[in-house]
Every structure is written in C-alpha cells, then in structure tokens.
Short mmCIF file of C-alpha atoms in Angstrom, two decimals:
data_model
loop_
_atom_site.label_atom_id
_atom_site.label_comp_id
_atom_site.label_asym_id
_atom_site.label_seq_id
_atom_site.Cartn_x
_atom_site.Cartn_y
_atom_site.Cartn_z
CA MET A 561 20.52 113.54 -53.57
CA LYS A 562 18.50 110.76 -52.66
CA LEU A 563 20.59 109.52 -50.16
CA GLY A 564 20.33 112.45 -48.04
CA TRP A 565 16.40 113.20 -49.15
CA LEU A 566 16.12 109.82 -47.18
CA ARG A 567 18.49 110.27 -44.30
CA THR A 568 16.38 113.15 -43.78
CA LEU A 569 13.29 111.29 -43.77
CA ALA A 570 14.83 108.82 -41.49
CA GLY A 571 16.29 111.88 -39.07
CA GLY A 572 13.01 112.84 -39.01
CA ALA A 573 10.88 109.81 -38.12
CA VAL A 574 13.30 109.14 -35.01
CA ALA A 575 12.53 112.71 -34.07
CA VAL A 576 8.86 112.37 -33.61
CA ALA A 577 9.72 109.03 -31.87
CA MET A 578 11.71 110.47 -29.32
CA ALA A 579 9.67 113.23 -28.83
CA THR A 580 6.44 111.11 -29.06
CA ALA A 581 8.61 108.61 -25.79
CA ALA A 582 9.17 112.06 -24.44
CA GLN A 583 5.49 112.83 -24.00
CA ALA A 584 4.79 109.55 -23.03
CA GLU A 585 7.09 109.47 -20.11
CA ASP A 586 5.83 112.70 -19.11
CA THR A 587 2.39 111.64 -18.94
CA ILE A 588 0.82 109.11 -16.63
CA LYS A 589 -2.85 107.68 -18.02
CA ILE A 590 -5.54 107.09 -16.15
CA GLY A 591 -8.90 105.01 -18.04
CA ALA A 592 -12.60 106.45 -17.27
CA ILE A 593 -15.73 104.23 -18.04
CA TYR A 594 -18.91 106.04 -17.62
CA SER A 595 -22.44 105.62 -18.77
CA LEU A 596 -23.13 108.30 -20.95
CA ASN A 597 -25.60 107.28 -22.79
CA GLY A 598 -28.39 105.21 -21.85
CA PRO A 599 -30.61 104.87 -18.46
CA ALA A 600 -27.48 104.98 -15.89
CA ALA A 601 -26.32 108.76 -18.13
CA PRO A 602 -27.84 111.01 -15.82
CA PHE A 603 -25.21 109.39 -13.05
CA GLY A 604 -22.83 108.42 -15.80
CA VAL A 605 -22.54 112.07 -17.24
CA PRO A 606 -21.74 114.42 -14.23
CA GLU A 607 -19.59 111.67 -13.07
CA ARG A 608 -17.62 112.03 -16.06
CA ASP A 609 -17.84 116.27 -16.12
CA ILE A 610 -16.19 116.03 -12.76
CA VAL A 611 -13.11 113.71 -13.26
CA GLU A 612 -12.50 115.82 -16.51
CA ALA A 613 -13.23 119.11 -14.60
CA LEU A 614 -10.37 118.06 -11.74
CA THR A 615 -7.71 116.09 -14.51
CA LYS A 616 -7.54 119.72 -16.21
CA ASN A 617 -7.09 121.71 -13.08
CA LEU A 618 -4.61 119.42 -11.77
CA ASN A 619 -2.61 119.52 -15.05
CA ALA A 620 -2.96 123.23 -14.83
CA GLN A 621 -1.26 123.15 -11.80
CA GLY A 622 1.89 121.10 -13.55
CA GLY A 623 0.33 118.07 -13.06
CA ILE A 624 1.88 115.42 -10.06
CA ASN A 625 5.30 115.22 -9.51
CA GLY A 626 6.12 117.03 -12.96
CA LYS A 627 4.07 114.63 -14.68
CA LYS A 628 0.38 115.27 -16.14
CA ILE A 629 -2.78 112.73 -16.28
CA GLU A 630 -4.33 111.83 -19.51
CA LEU A 631 -7.62 110.98 -18.76
CA ILE A 632 -9.18 108.57 -21.68
CA ILE A 633 -13.15 108.20 -21.45
CA CYS A 634 -14.81 105.17 -23.02
CA ASP A 635 -18.77 105.03 -22.71
CA GLU A 636 -20.21 102.01 -21.07
CA GLN A 637 -24.19 102.82 -22.36
CA THR A 638 -25.58 101.14 -19.83
CA ASN A 639 -24.20 97.94 -20.69
CA PRO A 640 -21.93 95.61 -19.22
CA THR A 641 -20.57 94.13 -21.96
CA GLU A 642 -19.32 97.57 -23.44
CA ALA A 643 -18.29 98.40 -20.17
CA ALA A 644 -15.41 94.67 -20.64
CA ARG A 645 -15.33 96.07 -23.87
CA CYS A 646 -13.96 99.39 -22.42
CA ALA A 647 -11.71 97.82 -20.49
CA THR A 648 -10.00 95.41 -22.35
CA LYS A 649 -9.52 98.65 -24.89
CA LEU A 650 -8.41 100.89 -21.93
CA THR A 651 -5.61 98.46 -20.78
CA ARG A 652 -4.01 96.64 -23.97
CA GLN A 653 -4.91 99.71 -26.41
CA ASP A 654 -4.29 102.32 -24.47
CA ARG A 655 -2.03 101.12 -21.42
CA VAL A 656 -3.87 102.79 -18.70
CA VAL A 657 -2.30 102.29 -15.19
CA ALA A 658 -5.65 102.79 -13.28
CA ILE A 659 -9.46 103.06 -14.20
CA LEU A 660 -12.14 104.85 -12.72
CA GLY A 661 -15.82 103.58 -13.24
CA PRO A 662 -17.53 102.20 -14.87
CA THR A 663 -21.37 104.00 -13.39
CA LEU A 664 -23.39 100.66 -12.87
CA GLY A 665 -22.43 97.99 -10.05
CA THR A 666 -23.25 95.02 -13.44
CA GLY A 667 -20.54 97.36 -15.54
CA ALA A 668 -17.90 96.94 -12.01
CA LEU A 669 -18.41 93.16 -11.66
CA ALA A 670 -18.08 92.47 -15.59
CA LEU A 671 -14.73 94.33 -16.27
CA ALA A 672 -13.06 93.80 -12.92
CA PRO A 673 -11.49 90.29 -14.11
CA ILE A 674 -9.72 92.30 -16.76
CA ALA A 675 -8.43 94.75 -14.51
CA LEU A 676 -7.86 91.69 -12.42
CA ALA A 677 -5.67 90.23 -15.67
CA ASN A 678 -3.73 93.22 -16.49
CA LYS A 679 -2.97 93.85 -13.14
CA VAL A 680 -5.06 97.61 -13.30
CA PRO A 681 -6.78 99.29 -10.09
CA LEU A 682 -10.19 99.56 -10.49
CA LEU A 683 -11.76 102.90 -8.24
CA SER A 684 -15.36 102.09 -8.55
CA PRO A 685 -17.89 104.45 -7.69
CA VAL A 686 -20.97 101.83 -7.65
CA GLY A 687 -22.61 101.27 -4.14
CA THR A 688 -23.29 97.02 -5.25
CA ILE A 689 -22.49 94.66 -2.47
CA PRO A 690 -20.25 92.05 -4.63
CA VAL A 691 -18.55 94.10 -6.39
CA THR A 692 -15.63 93.98 -3.40
CA SER A 693 -16.84 90.48 -1.98
CA LYS A 694 -13.53 88.91 -0.75
CA ASP A 695 -14.27 85.71 -2.74
CA ASN A 696 -13.88 87.25 -6.17
CA ALA A 697 -10.19 86.75 -7.50
CA PHE A 698 -10.51 90.28 -8.38
CA TRP A 699 -10.70 91.81 -4.69
CA PRO A 700 -7.26 92.93 -4.66
CA TRP A 701 -7.60 94.88 -8.06
CA VAL A 702 -11.22 96.98 -7.04
CA PHE A 703 -11.45 99.77 -4.54
CA ARG A 704 -14.75 101.28 -4.17
CA THR A 705 -15.10 105.19 -3.89
CA ALA A 706 -18.83 105.21 -3.00
CA PRO A 707 -20.88 104.30 0.45
CA SER A 708 -21.52 100.48 0.03
CA ASP A 709 -25.13 99.37 -0.10
CA THR A 710 -24.49 97.26 2.83
CA LEU A 711 -23.70 100.55 5.05
CA ILE A 712 -26.66 102.57 3.07
CA ILE A 713 -29.42 99.60 3.63
CA ASN A 714 -27.95 99.02 7.03
CA ALA A 715 -28.59 102.91 7.49
CA LEU A 716 -31.88 103.01 5.76
CA PHE A 717 -33.81 100.58 8.10
CA GLU A 718 -31.84 102.29 11.28
CA ARG A 719 -33.25 105.11 10.33
CA ALA A 720 -36.61 104.46 8.55
CA VAL A 721 -37.67 101.26 9.64
CA PHE A 722 -35.91 100.88 12.97
CA GLN A 723 -36.39 103.71 14.70
CA PRO A 724 -39.55 104.56 13.71
CA LYS A 725 -40.75 100.33 14.39
CA ARG A 726 -42.10 100.12 11.30
CA LYS A 727 -43.04 96.25 10.43
CA ARG A 728 -44.69 96.06 7.18
CA ILE A 729 -42.29 96.82 4.33
CA GLY A 730 -42.77 97.23 1.00
CA ILE A 731 -39.82 97.54 -1.87
CA LEU A 732 -39.72 98.55 -5.41
CA TYR A 733 -35.72 97.24 -6.90
CA GLN A 734 -34.29 97.75 -9.93
CA GLU A 735 -33.31 93.77 -11.93
CA ASP A 736 -29.59 93.53 -11.73
CA ALA A 737 -27.03 92.88 -9.17
CA TYR A 738 -27.59 95.90 -7.56
CA GLY A 739 -31.16 95.75 -6.67
CA GLU A 740 -30.70 92.07 -5.89
CA ALA A 741 -27.81 92.20 -3.18
CA GLY A 742 -29.78 94.54 -2.18
CA MET A 743 -32.35 92.21 -1.39
CA LYS A 744 -31.33 89.95 -0.46
CA LEU A 745 -29.32 91.57 2.78
CA ALA A 746 -32.93 93.26 3.15
CA THR A 747 -34.25 89.66 3.16
CA GLN A 748 -31.87 88.99 5.91
CA LEU A 749 -32.08 91.88 8.02
CA SER A 750 -35.83 91.00 7.98
CA LYS A 751 -34.92 87.83 10.00
CA GLU A 752 -32.55 89.02 12.29
CA ARG A 753 -34.61 92.12 13.37
CA ASN A 754 -37.94 90.94 13.00
CA PHE A 755 -39.85 92.77 10.31
CA GLU A 756 -42.35 91.51 7.51
CA ILE A 757 -41.36 92.30 3.41
CA VAL A 758 -44.99 92.17 2.53
CA ALA A 759 -44.22 92.45 -0.92
CA ALA A 760 -40.92 93.10 -2.96
CA VAL A 761 -40.93 94.29 -6.62
CA GLY A 762 -38.58 93.94 -9.70
CA ALA A 763 -38.45 96.31 -12.22
CA PRO A 764 -35.45 96.57 -15.64
CA LEU A 765 -33.85 99.93 -15.69
CA THR A 766 -35.87 101.27 -18.87
CA ALA A 767 -39.12 101.15 -16.81
CA ILE A 768 -41.09 103.95 -17.37
CA ASP A 769 -44.81 102.19 -16.13
CA LEU A 770 -44.53 101.28 -12.65
CA THR A 771 -48.30 101.03 -12.13
CA ALA A 772 -48.75 97.36 -11.84
CA ALA A 773 -45.41 97.95 -9.73
CA ALA A 774 -47.32 100.63 -7.37
CA THR A 775 -50.74 98.44 -6.99
CA ASN A 776 -49.32 95.53 -6.03
CA ILE A 777 -47.21 97.53 -3.24
CA ARG A 778 -50.22 99.34 -2.48
CA ASN A 779 -52.38 95.88 -2.29
CA ALA A 780 -49.82 94.55 0.39
CA ASN A 781 -50.42 97.52 2.59
CA PRO A 782 -46.65 97.96 3.73
CA ASP A 783 -45.68 100.56 6.37
CA VAL A 784 -43.54 101.73 4.70
CA VAL A 785 -42.20 101.66 1.01
CA LEU A 786 -38.46 101.73 0.11
CA VAL A 787 -36.93 102.20 -3.57
CA LYS A 788 -33.31 100.50 -4.05
CA THR A 789 -32.02 101.62 -7.26
CA SER A 790 -29.21 103.32 -9.09
CA ALA A 791 -31.19 104.94 -11.88
CA PRO A 792 -33.06 108.47 -11.27
CA ALA A 793 -35.37 107.91 -13.84
CA LEU A 794 -36.75 104.64 -12.73
CA GLY A 795 -37.14 106.06 -8.92
CA ALA A 796 -38.86 108.88 -10.58
CA ALA A 797 -40.91 106.57 -12.75
CA PHE A 798 -42.03 105.01 -9.43
CA VAL A 799 -42.89 107.94 -7.16
CA ARG A 800 -45.08 109.26 -9.54
CA ALA A 801 -46.73 106.18 -9.87
CA ALA A 802 -47.40 105.61 -5.96
CA LYS A 803 -48.90 108.82 -6.22
CA GLN A 804 -51.65 107.92 -8.47
CA VAL A 805 -52.82 104.60 -7.73
CA GLY A 806 -52.87 106.13 -3.60
CA ILE A 807 -50.04 104.78 -1.62
CA THR A 808 -50.35 106.67 1.51
CA ALA A 809 -47.18 105.09 3.61
CA PRO A 810 -44.02 107.26 3.22
CA VAL A 811 -41.64 106.26 0.40
CA ILE A 812 -37.71 106.02 0.91
CA GLY A 813 -34.82 105.58 -1.30
CA THR A 814 -31.35 105.10 -1.64
CA GLY A 815 -28.87 107.54 -2.49
CA SER A 816 -28.68 108.18 -6.14
CA LEU A 817 -31.88 109.58 -5.92
CA ASN A 818 -29.99 112.28 -4.01
CA GLN A 819 -29.78 114.63 -6.84
CA ARG A 820 -32.05 117.00 -9.73
CA PRO A 821 -32.46 114.02 -12.56
CA PHE A 822 -34.85 112.36 -9.77
CA LEU A 823 -36.51 116.01 -9.04
CA ASP A 824 -36.81 117.31 -12.15
CA ALA A 825 -38.45 114.16 -13.41
CA ALA A 826 -40.83 113.12 -10.51
CA GLY A 827 -42.25 116.62 -10.27
CA PRO A 828 -45.16 117.38 -7.31
CA ALA A 829 -44.23 113.27 -6.55
CA ALA A 830 -41.17 113.67 -5.06
CA GLU A 831 -42.59 115.91 -1.96
CA GLY A 832 -41.89 114.46 1.26
CA ILE A 833 -39.69 111.89 -0.07
CA GLN A 834 -36.44 111.04 2.30
CA ILE A 835 -33.46 109.41 1.33
CA VAL A 836 -30.43 108.26 2.02
CA SER A 837 -27.40 109.73 0.95
CA ILE A 838 -24.41 111.27 1.25
CA GLY A 839 -24.02 115.39 0.56
CA ASN A 840 -27.32 117.37 -0.46
CA TRP A 841 -26.48 120.31 -3.16
CA ASP A 842 -29.74 122.27 -2.05
CA ASP A 843 -28.00 123.21 1.24
CA PRO A 844 -24.33 122.16 0.94
CA SER A 845 -21.30 121.75 3.29
CA GLU A 846 -18.41 123.73 2.87
CA LYS A 847 -16.94 121.12 1.27
CA GLN A 848 -19.44 120.74 -1.33
CA LYS A 849 -19.58 124.37 -1.83
CA LYS A 850 -15.96 124.07 -3.22
CA LEU A 851 -17.28 121.00 -5.18
CA GLY A 852 -19.57 123.15 -6.72
CA GLU A 853 -17.57 125.86 -7.62
CA VAL A 854 -15.55 123.52 -9.38
CA ILE A 855 -18.34 122.52 -11.94
CA VAL A 856 -19.44 125.59 -11.90
CA ALA A 857 -16.48 126.97 -13.46
CA ALA A 858 -16.29 123.79 -15.93
CA GLY A 859 -19.22 125.63 -17.20
CA LYS A 860 -21.41 122.85 -15.73
CA THR A 861 -24.79 122.73 -13.03
CA PRO A 862 -24.87 120.53 -10.29
CA LYS A 863 -26.57 117.42 -10.43
CA GLY A 864 -25.70 115.97 -7.02
CA TYR A 865 -24.35 112.15 -5.61
CA ALA A 866 -22.44 111.93 -9.34
CA GLU A 867 -20.01 113.81 -8.73
CA LEU A 868 -19.35 113.66 -4.77
CA ILE A 869 -18.53 109.46 -5.60
CA GLY A 870 -16.57 110.34 -9.01
CA SER A 871 -14.80 113.43 -7.55
CA THR A 872 -13.68 110.73 -4.77
CA GLY A 873 -12.19 108.03 -7.36
CA ALA A 874 -10.22 110.44 -9.23
CA ILE A 875 -9.33 112.42 -5.90
CA ALA A 876 -8.41 108.81 -4.69
CA VAL A 877 -6.05 107.83 -7.51
CA PHE A 878 -3.96 111.18 -8.09
CA GLU A 879 -3.02 110.80 -4.19
CA ALA A 880 -2.31 107.19 -5.01
CA ILE A 881 -0.17 108.19 -7.78
CA ARG A 882 1.60 110.72 -5.97
CA ARG A 883 2.86 108.42 -2.74
CA VAL A 884 3.99 105.94 -5.47
CA LYS A 885 7.85 105.87 -5.87
CA GLY A 886 9.42 105.02 -8.92
CA GLU A 887 7.82 104.68 -12.16
CA VAL A 888 3.67 104.49 -11.94
CA THR A 889 2.52 101.11 -13.06
CA GLY A 890 -0.89 99.92 -12.32
CA PRO A 891 0.74 97.53 -9.55
CA ALA A 892 2.50 100.55 -7.42
CA ILE A 893 -0.75 102.66 -7.19
CA ARG A 894 -3.03 99.62 -6.40
CA ASP A 895 -0.47 99.25 -3.00
CA ALA A 896 -0.11 102.97 -2.34
CA LEU A 897 -4.10 103.03 -2.44
CA GLU A 898 -3.75 100.44 0.76
CA THR A 899 -2.11 103.35 2.56
CA ILE A 900 -4.73 106.37 2.16
CA CYS A 901 -6.73 105.98 5.68
CA GLU A 902 -8.26 109.04 7.60
CA TYR A 903 -7.48 111.26 4.27
CA LYS A 904 -9.96 113.87 4.20
CA ASP A 905 -8.87 115.70 1.08
CA THR A 906 -12.04 114.82 -0.59
CA TYR A 907 -15.13 116.75 -0.95
CA LEU A 908 -16.82 113.97 1.15
CA ASP A 909 -18.14 115.32 4.26
CA GLY A 910 -16.31 111.67 6.56
CA SER A 911 -13.00 110.59 5.64
CA LEU A 912 -11.53 108.47 2.97
CA CYS A 913 -9.54 104.56 4.19
CA TYR A 914 -8.54 101.37 2.40
CA SER A 915 -5.98 98.88 3.85
CA LYS A 916 -5.07 95.70 2.88
CA ASP A 917 -7.46 94.50 4.29
CA GLN A 918 -10.95 96.22 3.28
CA HIS A 919 -11.42 98.53 -0.48
CA GLU A 920 -14.65 100.12 0.80
CA GLY A 921 -13.66 103.45 1.33
CA VAL A 922 -16.59 104.95 2.33
CA PHE A 923 -17.96 105.06 5.63
CA GLN A 924 -21.18 106.12 7.85
CA ASP A 925 -19.40 109.18 8.61
CA THR A 926 -20.19 110.33 5.29
CA LEU A 927 -24.35 109.48 5.22
CA ILE A 928 -26.64 111.87 6.48
CA THR A 929 -30.88 111.69 4.96
CA VAL A 930 -32.53 114.28 2.97
CA GLU A 931 -36.53 115.05 2.07
CA VAL A 932 -37.78 116.90 -0.73
CA HIS A 933 -39.52 119.94 0.05
CA ASP A 934 -41.30 122.35 -2.56
CA GLY A 935 -38.81 120.54 -5.27
CA LYS A 936 -34.94 120.80 -3.35
CA PHE A 937 -33.09 118.72 -0.65
CA LYS A 938 -33.42 119.67 2.79
CA THR A 939 -31.22 117.92 5.13
CA VAL A 940 -32.69 116.04 8.37
CA LYS A 941 -30.93 117.06 11.47
#
C-alpha cells in the first residue's frame, strides 16, 4: 500500500518534470529591463507596454518557428545599480537568451558587462554615445535600437544651428552619461564649425526647479538654446523656467521630448519648441498609424518616441530568432542580428541595419523635425 503510494507520487513527479521540460523546449525566454518607476518612467512604461503587446500578438499567431516567447520584465527604477541587478537575475536565474532595454544609457553601461559575461545580446533603446563604442569589451553584445546621440546632435546642429547661422549656443543637459557624452560631442563640433557655447548648464534627472539654470543661460545671451535630456519631465521643467525668466532665443530639444508626457508637463511653455526626433503621433506616417493601432488594441494610449524605439528592439530580436538555424541561444541570436540590414518591417520610417562592423541600427533616414503648435506636434517639412 505504502509502496504503491510512493510509486504514484514518483510517477507524478516525473510527469510534471517531463511536462515542464517540454514546455521549456517550446518557449524562448526574453528579458526586458525598463524604468517603470523614477524620472524615466514616462519612457520606460510605454516601452514595456509596446513590447508586451507585440509579444502577445506574436504568440497568438503561433510564436516563432513553433516556439512561444516568454517575456520576463524587470523594473530598473531609473537606477543603474538596479539595471545591473535585473540583468544578473535575468541571465543567471531566468536564463534569458536576449535582453531588451534598459531605458537609460547609464543603465545600459552598467549592465552591458553582465550581458558580455553571460553571452546574451542586449538590444538597447538609448542614444548614449559610449554604449556602442568599440573600445568597450562588451561591444559585440550590444545593439542600439534608437538613433544614437551622435546622429541626433549632428542633425540638430545642421538643422537648428548651422542653417540659420546661429553662433552663440546655450545648452541645458542632464547630468549623467547621456548628457555628458552629448556635451563632449557638442564641444567638439563647436571647435570644428566655429560657433561658441556661451553657457552649458547641467541638471540632475530629478530636478524640478530650473529657474537658476534658465537664468544663467538667459544672461549669456544665446542665439539658440539646446535641451539635451532623455527625461520629458526635466525638459518640461526647463522650458517652463525659460518662459518665466524671459528667454527669447529659440529652444530646440532632442528626441525624448517628442512625446505626450512632455507636452502635458510643459503646458503653454512648450509652444514653438522644435525637436529633432523620429516619428510624430500627432501627424503619423502610415507605419506609425499601424503601431498606434497595436497600442490602442492593447488598451493603451500612444505616448510617442518611446513606443517606436521599444518596438524596434522587440522586432529586431524576433527577426533574429527567426533566422537562427538550430538551437536558439544568446550567441546564435547575436550572430543573426548582424545579418539584419535594409530591414523595413519595423514601425520606423527608415530601415534597420546591423552588420559585423556596426551595431548602431538606426540612421539618418529615420529623422524628422517637429514643432509644438497649440499643444500638438507638427512635422516641419
């Protein structure tokens, strides 16, 4: 009697183990690390939302080559230490074969060595220049899914500074790897193109009162003011302060301001602000209309830039998995990513391209300029 019970129990345990193993064989685990709390949450939450929606839709269609995608999300709380902790958990405990994210460049720099150590590719939606520097040992494992800051800043100066021949430049930048790398490039360009940075003021991501910063820039009498931040709240705080202290020079920002949270936080102070970016939810292309339909079908409201760069990473890793011959591993996905080029089946208006020599992904053909009018973004033709 007792022996029979033990055999039944053992048989049940074996059956459960076999079912679990079979389920694991039919599942591909992808990690996703986003800022779901903290100053970068206006970016991180819509990034998560679109990746969840795309994964759900893909699985409903049968997955990839008969395998479903299991998405495992970790909140890095706008904190590079948490980003590294998330990467350690995802790679060593959850055994993911690729990671999407994180939301900020400081987080990407913190966790990229972990991706390298565990041979897991990182598809990172950040513009921070050093993230894809070939000087980094982790370079082979990092793939950018957003316009790099090198691309954005060069376009910003070409469109907003060099064409109108503005010579005196004021800059508000966030105090982290993203802002500091952007300032380094701007300083280099100032020497090459003969313009003067008359004021460069840094601010932490959590700053809410930028009156002093705006006053310092106003007093330098710039021809144009550039806002270099990845946090919509910080950009909004600055344009409100600029209005308050009487800055009359044009204010031009980078991609992260091209989303609804910036407009909501800035209010009337956003009027006339230009932004060099990708996509425009208020005047969407046909591709972005389709992305908007995916977001709405998932019960969410489109926010802007974040969904575009978030969706690009998910689509890239899905396509890489499709191209893998044999077992789907981190190294196999990494190698497959390097074969994706002139790829247009994303929601970007340009194409996606990686190779063995470059991991930037997104290029000039994706960029547009938008301007705020009456609380909406208008594409500048």
